[in-house]
Amino acid sequence: MPELPEVEILVRYLGPLLINKVVRGVQVHRKKSIRPTSLRQMRDQLVGAKFISIKRRAKYLLFEMQPSGRKPVFTLLGHLGMTGRMCLQPKRVDLPKHAALVLELGRHNFVFEDTRYFGRMTLDTGSLDALGTEPMSPGFSGEMLREVLGRSRQAIKVKLLDQSVVAGIGNIYASETLFRAGISPRKAARRLTRRECAGLVVAIQETLAKAIECGSTVPLDFNGEGGRNGLFYFGQTDEGAGYYDEELLVYDREYESCARCNNPIRRIIQAARSTYYCPGCQRA
DNA sequence: CACCATGTTCCTTG
DNA sequence: CCAAGGAACATGGT
């Protein structure tokens, strides 16, 4: 489930496993997944390069690579799209059906798998340029949010999905943070008061922090031994799904009672995507 | 068959 | 030029 918290958890997980490992081989199973980089560029750059550090920016994973010799450090950029996953598997284990890119590292394979192929692993870092504020950074404030919302007449829910405004919030956490802040998802961005902006910033930071904390405590069920079980993916394992779903207060809970006021949760469509909210707690 | 799905990007419309 | 809306991408689950 890749929004900011899931990517953060994945980055923390992969870091210790990948640091100082050297790429020995590159298998590209889907050209689309590395676009616009070519297979040849991928091999030329990555073979012989060592993982120096792994960072996150919004929903992107940044793998800092040190090539052999005196060549400059470069970045391998990853994005999970809707269904991407990454994991390490012993080489003898069969690759998942939708493996898109495999980096061979000694006795393990670093596998990027992506059922719908919306994600990417590329040497082109251009996508990072258009990203807005990092919501968990200290600089993210109510005043700053108010500034970037500007005069927009778009609904606040839709605006929260705009990565050039706040970077890293996706469809699940957009609904969750607005519920926590008590703001209607339909409210025009420009109509949010200073108080609401300040409250929304706090709600965003608390919601994301809690999701990271929660996900970090969920058993990852990573054993690398077989097919799907070896893949990082919480929300799917029995243990993980339980912990995780309980923390979502409105998302995917249409018709259920609001935990705070007991009104039934509603689902509406905004920008062609589902929005969940409580009509009692989030008045227009 | 119908509809739904954690995301981004491109094209069109106003 | 810009903001906003909608389709496309691709596969699978219910």
PDB file of C-alpha atoms (C1' of nucleotides) in Angstrom, chain A residues 1-2 59 171 233 251 273-274, chain B residues 3-10:
ATOM      1  CA  MET A   1       0.000   0.000   0.000  1.00  0.00           C
ATOM      2  CA  PRO A   2       2.219   2.735  -1.183  1.00  0.00           C
ATOM      3  CA  LYS A  59       6.390   8.485  -2.388  1.00  0.00           C
ATOM      4  CA  ASN A 171      -6.123   8.654  -1.592  1.00  0.00           C
ATOM      5  CA  TYR A 233       3.514  -6.082   1.715  1.00  0.00           C
ATOM      6  CA  TYR A 251     -11.345   4.932   4.362  1.00  0.00           C
ATOM      7  CA  ARG A 273     -11.653   8.723  -6.970  1.00  0.00           C
ATOM      8  CA  SER A 274     -13.475   7.632  -3.836  1.00  0.00           C
TER       9      SER A 274
ATOM     10  C1'  DC B   3     -17.376  -2.132 -10.984  1.00  0.00           C
ATOM     11  C1'  DC B   4     -13.577  -1.237  -7.933  1.00  0.00           C
ATOM     12  C1'  DA B   5      -8.505  -0.558  -6.659  1.00  0.00           C
ATOM     13  C1'  DT B   6      -2.775   2.521  -2.546  1.00  0.00           C
ATOM     14  C1'  DG B   7      -0.803   6.790  -8.638  1.00  0.00           C
ATOM     15  C1'  DT B   8       0.998   9.678 -12.201  1.00  0.00           C
ATOM     16  C1'  DT B   9       0.927  11.757 -16.680  1.00  0.00           C
ATOM     17  C1'  DC B  10      -0.932  13.446 -20.722  1.00  0.00           C
TER      18       DC B  10
END
